[in-house]
């Protein structure tokens, strides 16, 4: 303000002095210098105000990002939200660093300039204080996020491990089921065959026998391929396509019966499968 008054005074004095006098030239030089300094001061002030506006805008971006992060405390973490958290953290740290540099520049400009504005100094001091506050905040926020990220990472590892366990368990369970199914099938698989005495002897299923001798069944080397494999739980009737039949293998009395159809052919009916097959899994029937 004093400089502006001095410039006016110089102008008035110049008007009253001769343009070629020494005083005139000195006052003109001082007036020109004051004008240049005023232009420089205005330029510096405009530059500082532009920087202040940018710093304020940056702080608003930081506040928005901070609010988002605080809203995620109780929110479900998804890949997209985790990515957004990382982006916001990057935005905050980079913007804080930029504001730190700009505020330091403003403080240096104000110190070295001829601007003596108390309101401008208060604004820069306020922004500097907010910078310190946000720096403290970001340190605490980083620690909280680090803990959350560790928890999320451990959760991801836990889920991955759990998925692997479930997958392994599924494979193991499938293998066990297959094994149990195979064992169950083997436990319930029985074999039967029927044929004439000659056919059975040719297959070495029957041997010996005669008027006073009993036939021997399933001697070593008998042809297993002559037998049909069936599930004892499913097969309870065996058509024999013959009018006469007798069991050559041992089976409990009362667990079976022969039934003749209208054509006179016999069918073996197994009345009690569990009892019928309790002695052995091979059924040999001689027909004629």
PDB file of C-alpha atoms in Angstrom:
ATOM      1  CA  UNK A   1       0.000   0.000   0.000  1.00  0.00           C
ATOM      2  CA  UNK A   2       2.860   2.346   0.894  1.00  0.00           C
ATOM      3  CA  UNK A   3       4.478   1.552  -2.456  1.00  0.00           C
ATOM      4  CA  UNK A   4       1.297   2.429  -4.305  1.00  0.00           C
ATOM      5  CA  UNK A   5       1.080   5.800  -2.464  1.00  0.00           C
ATOM      6  CA  UNK A   6       4.722   6.459  -3.208  1.00  0.00           C
ATOM      7  CA  UNK A   7       4.115   5.771  -6.889  1.00  0.00           C
ATOM      8  CA  UNK A   8       1.282   8.304  -6.902  1.00  0.00           C
ATOM      9  CA  UNK A   9       3.415  10.857  -5.179  1.00  0.00           C
ATOM     10  CA  UNK A  10       6.178  10.325  -7.703  1.00  0.00           C
ATOM     11  CA  UNK A  11       3.698  10.834 -10.534  1.00  0.00           C
ATOM     12  CA  UNK A  12       2.502  14.122  -9.064  1.00  0.00           C
ATOM     13  CA  UNK A  13       6.014  15.319  -8.496  1.00  0.00           C
ATOM     14  CA  UNK A  14       7.010  14.401 -12.031  1.00  0.00           C
ATOM     15  CA  UNK A  15       4.229  16.545 -13.341  1.00  0.00           C
ATOM     16  CA  UNK A  16       5.515  19.539 -11.433  1.00  0.00           C
ATOM     17  CA  UNK A  17       9.188  19.078 -12.341  1.00  0.00           C
ATOM     18  CA  UNK A  18      10.952  19.663 -15.578  1.00  0.00           C
ATOM     19  CA  UNK A  19      11.310  16.559 -17.664  1.00  0.00           C
ATOM     20  CA  UNK A  20      15.027  17.184 -18.180  1.00  0.00           C
ATOM     21  CA  UNK A  21      15.936  17.852 -14.564  1.00  0.00           C
ATOM     22  CA  UNK A  22      17.963  15.440 -12.462  1.00  0.00           C
ATOM     23  CA  UNK A  23      15.116  15.051  -9.965  1.00  0.00           C
ATOM     24  CA  UNK A  24      12.753  14.205 -12.785  1.00  0.00           C
ATOM     25  CA  UNK A  25      14.984  11.446 -14.089  1.00  0.00           C
ATOM     26  CA  UNK A  26      15.510  10.015 -10.582  1.00  0.00           C
ATOM     27  CA  UNK A  27      11.842  10.019  -9.748  1.00  0.00           C
ATOM     28  CA  UNK A  28      10.951   8.500 -13.118  1.00  0.00           C
ATOM     29  CA  UNK A  29      13.425   5.668 -12.542  1.00  0.00           C
ATOM     30  CA  UNK A  30      11.957   5.042  -9.090  1.00  0.00           C
ATOM     31  CA  UNK A  31       8.429   5.073 -10.536  1.00  0.00           C
ATOM     32  CA  UNK A  32       9.344   2.581 -13.249  1.00  0.00           C
ATOM     33  CA  UNK A  33      10.975   0.340 -10.662  1.00  0.00           C
ATOM     34  CA  UNK A  34       7.884   0.468  -8.476  1.00  0.00           C
ATOM     35  CA  UNK A  35       5.662  -0.428 -11.441  1.00  0.00           C
ATOM     36  CA  UNK A  36       7.858  -3.416 -12.317  1.00  0.00           C
ATOM     37  CA  UNK A  37       7.885  -4.579  -8.733  1.00  0.00           C
ATOM     38  CA  UNK A  38       4.110  -4.235  -8.587  1.00  0.00           C
ATOM     39  CA  UNK A  39       3.763  -6.335 -11.732  1.00  0.00           C
ATOM     40  CA  UNK A  40       6.138  -8.944 -10.291  1.00  0.00           C
ATOM     41  CA  UNK A  41       4.234  -8.997  -6.996  1.00  0.00           C
ATOM     42  CA  UNK A  42       0.932  -9.429  -8.806  1.00  0.00           C
ATOM     43  CA  UNK A  43       2.365 -12.278 -10.868  1.00  0.00           C
ATOM     44  CA  UNK A  44       3.757 -13.993  -7.776  1.00  0.00           C
ATOM     45  CA  UNK A  45       0.461 -13.574  -5.994  1.00  0.00           C
ATOM     46  CA  UNK A  46      -1.490 -15.023  -8.900  1.00  0.00           C
ATOM     47  CA  UNK A  47       0.923 -17.951  -9.092  1.00  0.00           C
ATOM     48  CA  UNK A  48       0.580 -18.612  -5.361  1.00  0.00           C
ATOM     49  CA  UNK A  49      -3.207 -18.402  -5.515  1.00  0.00           C
ATOM     50  CA  UNK A  50      -3.263 -20.903  -8.400  1.00  0.00           C
ATOM     51  CA  UNK A  51      -1.067 -23.241  -6.363  1.00  0.00           C
ATOM     52  CA  UNK A  52      -3.321 -22.817  -3.329  1.00  0.00           C
ATOM     53  CA  UNK A  53      -6.361 -23.761  -5.388  1.00  0.00           C
ATOM     54  CA  UNK A  54      -4.595 -26.873  -6.677  1.00  0.00           C
ATOM     55  CA  UNK A  55      -3.570 -27.885  -3.164  1.00  0.00           C
ATOM     56  CA  UNK A  56      -7.151 -27.446  -1.965  1.00  0.00           C
ATOM     57  CA  UNK A  57      -8.434 -29.568  -4.847  1.00  0.00           C
ATOM     58  CA  UNK A  58      -5.865 -32.256  -4.052  1.00  0.00           C
ATOM     59  CA  UNK A  59      -6.927 -32.315  -0.411  1.00  0.00           C
ATOM     60  CA  UNK A  60     -10.546 -32.798  -1.488  1.00  0.00           C
ATOM     61  CA  UNK A  61      -9.496 -35.784  -3.593  1.00  0.00           C
ATOM     62  CA  UNK A  62      -7.706 -37.175  -0.545  1.00  0.00           C
ATOM     63  CA  UNK A  63     -10.827 -36.682   1.600  1.00  0.00           C
ATOM     64  CA  UNK A  64     -12.985 -38.501  -0.964  1.00  0.00           C
ATOM     65  CA  UNK A  65     -10.537 -41.410  -1.137  1.00  0.00           C
ATOM     66  CA  UNK A  66     -10.302 -41.486   2.658  1.00  0.00           C
ATOM     67  CA  UNK A  67     -14.094 -41.647   2.983  1.00  0.00           C
ATOM     68  CA  UNK A  68     -14.221 -44.575   0.552  1.00  0.00           C
ATOM     69  CA  UNK A  69     -11.590 -46.482   2.509  1.00  0.00           C
ATOM     70  CA  UNK A  70     -13.395 -45.884   5.797  1.00  0.00           C
ATOM     71  CA  UNK A  71     -16.631 -47.177   4.277  1.00  0.00           C
ATOM     72  CA  UNK A  72     -14.901 -50.471   3.460  1.00  0.00           C
ATOM     73  CA  UNK A  73     -14.326 -51.333   7.128  1.00  0.00           C
ATOM     74  CA  UNK A  74     -17.529 -53.364   7.383  1.00  0.00           C
ATOM     75  CA  UNK A  75     -18.039 -53.999   3.682  1.00  0.00           C
ATOM     76  CA  UNK A  76     -17.543 -57.344   2.021  1.00  0.00           C
ATOM     77  CA  UNK A  77     -14.184 -57.535   0.330  1.00  0.00           C
ATOM     78  CA  UNK A  78     -14.360 -58.401  -3.337  1.00  0.00           C
ATOM     79  CA  UNK A  79     -11.575 -58.420  -5.946  1.00  0.00           C
ATOM     80  CA  UNK A  80     -12.926 -55.160  -7.383  1.00  0.00           C
ATOM     81  CA  UNK A  81     -13.142 -53.456  -3.969  1.00  0.00           C
ATOM     82  CA  UNK A  82      -9.626 -54.593  -3.073  1.00  0.00           C
ATOM     83  CA  UNK A  83      -8.390 -53.152  -6.352  1.00  0.00           C
ATOM     84  CA  UNK A  84     -10.245 -49.897  -5.659  1.00  0.00           C
ATOM     85  CA  UNK A  85      -8.647 -49.733  -2.203  1.00  0.00           C
ATOM     86  CA  UNK A  86      -5.208 -50.115  -3.746  1.00  0.00           C
ATOM     87  CA  UNK A  87      -5.994 -47.377  -6.288  1.00  0.00           C
ATOM     88  CA  UNK A  88      -7.237 -45.017  -3.570  1.00  0.00           C
ATOM     89  CA  UNK A  89      -4.172 -45.678  -1.443  1.00  0.00           C
ATOM     90  CA  UNK A  90      -1.950 -44.872  -4.408  1.00  0.00           C
ATOM     91  CA  UNK A  91      -3.946 -41.703  -5.089  1.00  0.00           C
ATOM     92  CA  UNK A  92      -3.666 -40.539  -1.465  1.00  0.00           C
ATOM     93  CA  UNK A  93       0.063 -41.142  -1.125  1.00  0.00           C
ATOM     94  CA  UNK A  94       0.928 -39.562  -4.474  1.00  0.00           C
ATOM     95  CA  UNK A  95      -1.350 -36.552  -3.841  1.00  0.00           C
ATOM     96  CA  UNK A  96       0.052 -36.035  -0.343  1.00  0.00           C
ATOM     97  CA  UNK A  97       3.565 -36.012  -1.721  1.00  0.00           C
ATOM     98  CA  UNK A  98       2.552 -33.494  -4.383  1.00  0.00           C
ATOM     99  CA  UNK A  99       0.843 -31.246  -1.804  1.00  0.00           C
ATOM    100  CA  UNK A 100       3.882 -31.450   0.439  1.00  0.00           C
ATOM    101  CA  UNK A 101       6.084 -30.172  -2.370  1.00  0.00           C
ATOM    102  CA  UNK A 102       3.621 -27.433  -3.323  1.00  0.00           C
ATOM    103  CA  UNK A 103       3.137 -26.185   0.255  1.00  0.00           C
ATOM    104  CA  UNK A 104       6.909 -26.044   0.734  1.00  0.00           C
ATOM    105  CA  UNK A 105       7.095 -24.037  -2.471  1.00  0.00           C
ATOM    106  CA  UNK A 106       4.371 -21.642  -1.237  1.00  0.00           C
ATOM    107  CA  UNK A 107       6.155 -21.103   2.068  1.00  0.00           C
ATOM    108  CA  UNK A 108       9.376 -20.340   0.239  1.00  0.00           C
ATOM    109  CA  UNK A 109       7.630 -17.972  -2.168  1.00  0.00           C
ATOM    110  CA  UNK A 110       5.919 -16.099   0.644  1.00  0.00           C
ATOM    111  CA  UNK A 111       9.176 -15.791   2.548  1.00  0.00           C
ATOM    112  CA  UNK A 112      11.101 -14.393  -0.428  1.00  0.00           C
ATOM    113  CA  UNK A 113       8.377 -12.156  -1.854  1.00  0.00           C
ATOM    114  CA  UNK A 114       7.282  -8.657  -0.917  1.00  0.00           C
ATOM    115  CA  UNK A 115       3.757  -9.899  -0.261  1.00  0.00           C
ATOM    116  CA  UNK A 116       2.721  -9.170   3.261  1.00  0.00           C
ATOM    117  CA  UNK A 117      -0.735 -10.733   3.440  1.00  0.00           C
ATOM    118  CA  UNK A 118      -1.748 -12.160   6.805  1.00  0.00           C
ATOM    119  CA  UNK A 119      -4.700 -14.032   5.302  1.00  0.00           C
ATOM    120  CA  UNK A 120      -2.442 -15.681   2.726  1.00  0.00           C
ATOM    121  CA  UNK A 121      -0.024 -16.733   5.436  1.00  0.00           C
ATOM    122  CA  UNK A 122      -2.884 -18.144   7.512  1.00  0.00           C
ATOM    123  CA  UNK A 123      -4.137 -20.138   4.523  1.00  0.00           C
ATOM    124  CA  UNK A 124      -0.701 -21.620   3.890  1.00  0.00           C
ATOM    125  CA  UNK A 125      -0.314 -22.423   7.591  1.00  0.00           C
ATOM    126  CA  UNK A 126      -3.728 -24.116   7.593  1.00  0.00           C
ATOM    127  CA  UNK A 127      -2.831 -26.237   4.578  1.00  0.00           C
ATOM    128  CA  UNK A 128       0.492 -27.124   6.172  1.00  0.00           C
ATOM    129  CA  UNK A 129      -1.340 -28.264   9.322  1.00  0.00           C
ATOM    130  CA  UNK A 130      -3.778 -30.316   7.236  1.00  0.00           C
ATOM    131  CA  UNK A 131      -0.822 -31.871   5.438  1.00  0.00           C
ATOM    132  CA  UNK A 132       0.606 -32.987   8.783  1.00  0.00           C
ATOM    133  CA  UNK A 133      -2.806 -34.314   9.825  1.00  0.00           C
ATOM    134  CA  UNK A 134      -3.286 -36.257   6.598  1.00  0.00           C
ATOM    135  CA  UNK A 135       0.239 -37.626   6.803  1.00  0.00           C
ATOM    136  CA  UNK A 136      -0.499 -38.970  10.290  1.00  0.00           C
ATOM    137  CA  UNK A 137      -3.813 -40.311   9.025  1.00  0.00           C
ATOM    138  CA  UNK A 138      -2.272 -42.080   6.065  1.00  0.00           C
ATOM    139  CA  UNK A 139       0.306 -43.782   8.274  1.00  0.00           C
ATOM    140  CA  UNK A 140      -2.457 -45.167  10.506  1.00  0.00           C
ATOM    141  CA  UNK A 141      -4.556 -46.066   7.479  1.00  0.00           C
ATOM    142  CA  UNK A 142      -1.662 -47.896   5.889  1.00  0.00           C
ATOM    143  CA  UNK A 143      -1.177 -49.920   9.072  1.00  0.00           C
ATOM    144  CA  UNK A 144      -4.867 -50.807   9.199  1.00  0.00           C
ATOM    145  CA  UNK A 145      -4.874 -51.766   5.525  1.00  0.00           C
ATOM    146  CA  UNK A 146      -1.710 -53.761   5.995  1.00  0.00           C
ATOM    147  CA  UNK A 147      -3.457 -55.755   8.701  1.00  0.00           C
ATOM    148  CA  UNK A 148      -6.538 -56.117   6.519  1.00  0.00           C
ATOM    149  CA  UNK A 149      -4.469 -57.093   3.515  1.00  0.00           C
ATOM    150  CA  UNK A 150      -2.647 -59.685   5.584  1.00  0.00           C
ATOM    151  CA  UNK A 151      -5.987 -61.000   6.809  1.00  0.00           C
ATOM    152  CA  UNK A 152      -7.364 -61.028   3.279  1.00  0.00           C
ATOM    153  CA  UNK A 153      -4.243 -62.723   2.005  1.00  0.00           C
ATOM    154  CA  UNK A 154      -4.480 -65.306   4.760  1.00  0.00           C
ATOM    155  CA  UNK A 155      -8.165 -65.706   3.962  1.00  0.00           C
ATOM    156  CA  UNK A 156      -7.345 -66.197   0.276  1.00  0.00           C
ATOM    157  CA  UNK A 157      -4.711 -68.752   1.232  1.00  0.00           C
ATOM    158  CA  UNK A 158      -7.184 -70.388   3.596  1.00  0.00           C
ATOM    159  CA  UNK A 159      -9.857 -70.519   0.887  1.00  0.00           C
ATOM    160  CA  UNK A 160      -7.326 -71.851  -1.612  1.00  0.00           C
ATOM    161  CA  UNK A 161      -6.186 -74.438   0.898  1.00  0.00           C
ATOM    162  CA  UNK A 162      -9.789 -75.274   1.724  1.00  0.00           C
ATOM    163  CA  UNK A 163     -10.618 -75.643  -1.965  1.00  0.00           C
ATOM    164  CA  UNK A 164      -7.618 -77.904  -2.381  1.00  0.00           C
ATOM    165  CA  UNK A 165      -8.714 -79.921   0.648  1.00  0.00           C
ATOM    166  CA  UNK A 166     -12.240 -80.150  -0.709  1.00  0.00           C
ATOM    167  CA  UNK A 167     -10.942 -81.151  -4.128  1.00  0.00           C
ATOM    168  CA  UNK A 168      -8.604 -83.717  -2.601  1.00  0.00           C
ATOM    169  CA  UNK A 169     -11.414 -84.919  -0.385  1.00  0.00           C
ATOM    170  CA  UNK A 170     -13.702 -85.206  -3.388  1.00  0.00           C
ATOM    171  CA  UNK A 171     -11.098 -87.215  -5.267  1.00  0.00           C
ATOM    172  CA  UNK A 172     -10.436 -89.305  -2.198  1.00  0.00           C
ATOM    173  CA  UNK A 173     -14.137 -89.772  -1.568  1.00  0.00           C
ATOM    174  CA  UNK A 174     -14.719 -90.714  -5.191  1.00  0.00           C
ATOM    175  CA  UNK A 175     -11.843 -93.187  -4.974  1.00  0.00           C
ATOM    176  CA  UNK A 176     -13.212 -94.560  -1.726  1.00  0.00           C
ATOM    177  CA  UNK A 177     -16.684 -94.818  -3.208  1.00  0.00           C
ATOM    178  CA  UNK A 178     -15.295 -96.586  -6.228  1.00  0.00           C
ATOM    179  CA  UNK A 179     -13.288 -98.888  -4.004  1.00  0.00           C
ATOM    180  CA  UNK A 180     -16.263 -99.541  -1.736  1.00  0.00           C
ATOM    181  CA  UNK A 181     -18.449-100.033  -4.769  1.00  0.00           C
ATOM    182  CA  UNK A 182     -15.956-102.502  -6.159  1.00  0.00           C
ATOM    183  CA  UNK A 183     -15.744-104.256  -2.813  1.00  0.00           C
ATOM    184  CA  UNK A 184     -19.517-104.290  -2.531  1.00  0.00           C
ATOM    185  CA  UNK A 185     -19.779-105.678  -6.031  1.00  0.00           C
ATOM    186  CA  UNK A 186     -17.222-108.335  -5.267  1.00  0.00           C
ATOM    187  CA  UNK A 187     -18.976-109.240  -2.022  1.00  0.00           C
ATOM    188  CA  UNK A 188     -22.278-109.667  -3.818  1.00  0.00           C
ATOM    189  CA  UNK A 189     -20.998-111.251  -7.000  1.00  0.00           C
ATOM    190  CA  UNK A 190     -21.846-114.924  -7.348  1.00  0.00           C
ATOM    191  CA  UNK A 191     -21.391-117.408 -10.172  1.00  0.00           C
ATOM    192  CA  UNK A 192     -23.683-120.025 -11.603  1.00  0.00           C
ATOM    193  CA  UNK A 193     -23.754-122.518 -14.433  1.00  0.00           C
ATOM    194  CA  UNK A 194     -25.965-125.342 -15.567  1.00  0.00           C
ATOM    195  CA  UNK A 195     -25.488-128.138 -18.038  1.00  0.00           C
ATOM    196  CA  UNK A 196     -25.667-131.840 -18.581  1.00  0.00           C
ATOM    197  CA  UNK A 197     -23.348-134.144 -16.679  1.00  0.00           C
ATOM    198  CA  UNK A 198     -21.193-134.531 -19.764  1.00  0.00           C
ATOM    199  CA  UNK A 199     -20.981-130.768 -20.371  1.00  0.00           C
ATOM    200  CA  UNK A 200     -20.032-130.105 -16.781  1.00  0.00           C
ATOM    201  CA  UNK A 201     -17.422-132.830 -16.805  1.00  0.00           C
ATOM    202  CA  UNK A 202     -15.983-131.519 -20.044  1.00  0.00           C
ATOM    203  CA  UNK A 203     -15.445-128.187 -18.293  1.00  0.00           C
ATOM    204  CA  UNK A 204     -13.942-130.005 -15.297  1.00  0.00           C
ATOM    205  CA  UNK A 205     -16.680-128.587 -13.126  1.00  0.00           C
ATOM    206  CA  UNK A 206     -17.857-132.090 -12.231  1.00  0.00           C
ATOM    207  CA  UNK A 207     -15.689-135.138 -11.856  1.00  0.00           C
ATOM    208  CA  UNK A 208     -16.236-138.756 -10.846  1.00  0.00           C
ATOM    209  CA  UNK A 209     -19.620-139.920  -9.869  1.00  0.00           C
ATOM    210  CA  UNK A 210     -21.247-143.209 -10.607  1.00  0.00           C
ATOM    211  CA  UNK A 211     -23.676-145.711  -9.194  1.00  0.00           C
ATOM    212  CA  UNK A 212     -22.312-145.534  -5.675  1.00  0.00           C
ATOM    213  CA  UNK A 213     -19.989-142.528  -5.869  1.00  0.00           C
ATOM    214  CA  UNK A 214     -20.909-138.914  -5.429  1.00  0.00           C
ATOM    215  CA  UNK A 215     -19.742-136.418  -7.998  1.00  0.00           C
ATOM    216  CA  UNK A 216     -17.097-133.987  -6.966  1.00  0.00           C
ATOM    217  CA  UNK A 217     -17.645-130.308  -7.744  1.00  0.00           C
ATOM    218  CA  UNK A 218     -15.179-127.623  -8.702  1.00  0.00           C
ATOM    219  CA  UNK A 219     -12.030-129.639  -8.840  1.00  0.00           C
ATOM    220  CA  UNK A 220      -8.742-127.853  -9.506  1.00  0.00           C
ATOM    221  CA  UNK A 221      -8.496-126.511 -13.043  1.00  0.00           C
ATOM    222  CA  UNK A 222     -12.234-126.150 -13.646  1.00  0.00           C
ATOM    223  CA  UNK A 223     -13.248-123.699 -16.354  1.00  0.00           C
ATOM    224  CA  UNK A 224     -14.328-120.515 -14.605  1.00  0.00           C
ATOM    225  CA  UNK A 225     -15.331-118.949 -17.904  1.00  0.00           C
ATOM    226  CA  UNK A 226     -18.219-121.390 -18.114  1.00  0.00           C
ATOM    227  CA  UNK A 227     -19.881-119.604 -15.210  1.00  0.00           C
ATOM    228  CA  UNK A 228     -22.018-116.469 -15.398  1.00  0.00           C
ATOM    229  CA  UNK A 229     -21.283-113.734 -12.876  1.00  0.00           C
ATOM    230  CA  UNK A 230     -24.359-112.084 -11.348  1.00  0.00           C
ATOM    231  CA  UNK A 231     -25.300-109.939  -8.371  1.00  0.00           C
ATOM    232  CA  UNK A 232     -26.963-112.123  -5.739  1.00  0.00           C
ATOM    233  CA  UNK A 233     -29.251-109.215  -4.804  1.00  0.00           C
ATOM    234  CA  UNK A 234     -30.599-108.940  -8.327  1.00  0.00           C
ATOM    235  CA  UNK A 235     -30.823-112.517  -9.576  1.00  0.00           C
ATOM    236  CA  UNK A 236     -33.347-114.634  -7.708  1.00  0.00           C
ATOM    237  CA  UNK A 237     -34.628-116.772 -10.580  1.00  0.00           C
ATOM    238  CA  UNK A 238     -32.620-118.845 -13.045  1.00  0.00           C
ATOM    239  CA  UNK A 239     -34.477-120.462 -15.948  1.00  0.00           C
ATOM    240  CA  UNK A 240     -32.942-123.872 -16.681  1.00  0.00           C
ATOM    241  CA  UNK A 241     -34.760-124.816 -19.930  1.00  0.00           C
ATOM    242  CA  UNK A 242     -34.888-128.442 -18.832  1.00  0.00           C
ATOM    243  CA  UNK A 243     -37.444-130.800 -17.256  1.00  0.00           C
ATOM    244  CA  UNK A 244     -35.055-132.215 -14.672  1.00  0.00           C
ATOM    245  CA  UNK A 245     -32.430-130.481 -12.511  1.00  0.00           C
ATOM    246  CA  UNK A 246     -30.429-131.005  -9.376  1.00  0.00           C
ATOM    247  CA  UNK A 247     -27.955-128.886  -7.450  1.00  0.00           C
ATOM    248  CA  UNK A 248     -24.403-130.206  -7.423  1.00  0.00           C
ATOM    249  CA  UNK A 249     -23.025-127.410  -5.256  1.00  0.00           C
ATOM    250  CA  UNK A 250     -23.968-127.115  -1.594  1.00  0.00           C
ATOM    251  CA  UNK A 251     -26.783-124.755  -0.598  1.00  0.00           C
ATOM    252  CA  UNK A 252     -28.965-124.760   2.522  1.00  0.00           C
ATOM    253  CA  UNK A 253     -32.273-126.578   2.314  1.00  0.00           C
ATOM    254  CA  UNK A 254     -35.266-124.260   2.300  1.00  0.00           C
ATOM    255  CA  UNK A 255     -33.380-121.375   0.697  1.00  0.00           C
ATOM    256  CA  UNK A 256     -34.475-122.380  -2.800  1.00  0.00           C
ATOM    257  CA  UNK A 257     -36.993-124.356  -4.832  1.00  0.00           C
ATOM    258  CA  UNK A 258     -37.546-125.600  -8.375  1.00  0.00           C
ATOM    259  CA  UNK A 259     -40.643-124.400 -10.144  1.00  0.00           C
ATOM    260  CA  UNK A 260     -41.955-125.950 -13.362  1.00  0.00           C
ATOM    261  CA  UNK A 261     -43.615-123.781 -15.943  1.00  0.00           C
ATOM    262  CA  UNK A 262     -46.448-124.751 -18.318  1.00  0.00           C
ATOM    263  CA  UNK A 263     -43.960-126.142 -20.798  1.00  0.00           C
ATOM    264  CA  UNK A 264     -42.493-128.427 -18.183  1.00  0.00           C
ATOM    265  CA  UNK A 265     -39.196-126.509 -17.909  1.00  0.00           C
ATOM    266  CA  UNK A 266     -37.759-125.840 -14.510  1.00  0.00           C
ATOM    267  CA  UNK A 267     -36.734-122.549 -12.969  1.00  0.00           C
ATOM    268  CA  UNK A 268     -34.571-122.284  -9.874  1.00  0.00           C
ATOM    269  CA  UNK A 269     -36.065-119.783  -7.470  1.00  0.00           C
ATOM    270  CA  UNK A 270     -33.816-118.473  -4.713  1.00  0.00           C
ATOM    271  CA  UNK A 271     -36.032-117.794  -1.727  1.00  0.00           C
ATOM    272  CA  UNK A 272     -33.376-116.507   0.672  1.00  0.00           C
ATOM    273  CA  UNK A 273     -30.354-115.149  -1.234  1.00  0.00           C
ATOM    274  CA  UNK A 274     -28.282-114.500   1.865  1.00  0.00           C
ATOM    275  CA  UNK A 275     -28.758-118.019   3.148  1.00  0.00           C
ATOM    276  CA  UNK A 276     -28.555-119.609  -0.295  1.00  0.00           C
ATOM    277  CA  UNK A 277     -25.113-118.173  -0.975  1.00  0.00           C
ATOM    278  CA  UNK A 278     -23.806-118.456   2.564  1.00  0.00           C
ATOM    279  CA  UNK A 279     -21.872-121.670   1.942  1.00  0.00           C
ATOM    280  CA  UNK A 280     -20.262-120.735  -1.351  1.00  0.00           C
ATOM    281  CA  UNK A 281     -20.431-118.366  -4.301  1.00  0.00           C
ATOM    282  CA  UNK A 282     -20.511-121.008  -6.990  1.00  0.00           C
ATOM    283  CA  UNK A 283     -23.765-122.624  -8.045  1.00  0.00           C
ATOM    284  CA  UNK A 284     -23.595-125.742 -10.169  1.00  0.00           C
ATOM    285  CA  UNK A 285     -26.803-127.211 -11.599  1.00  0.00           C
ATOM    286  CA  UNK A 286     -26.966-130.444 -13.540  1.00  0.00           C
ATOM    287  CA  UNK A 287     -29.844-130.614 -15.970  1.00  0.00           C
ATOM    288  CA  UNK A 288     -31.258-133.351 -18.193  1.00  0.00           C
TER     289      UNK A 288
END
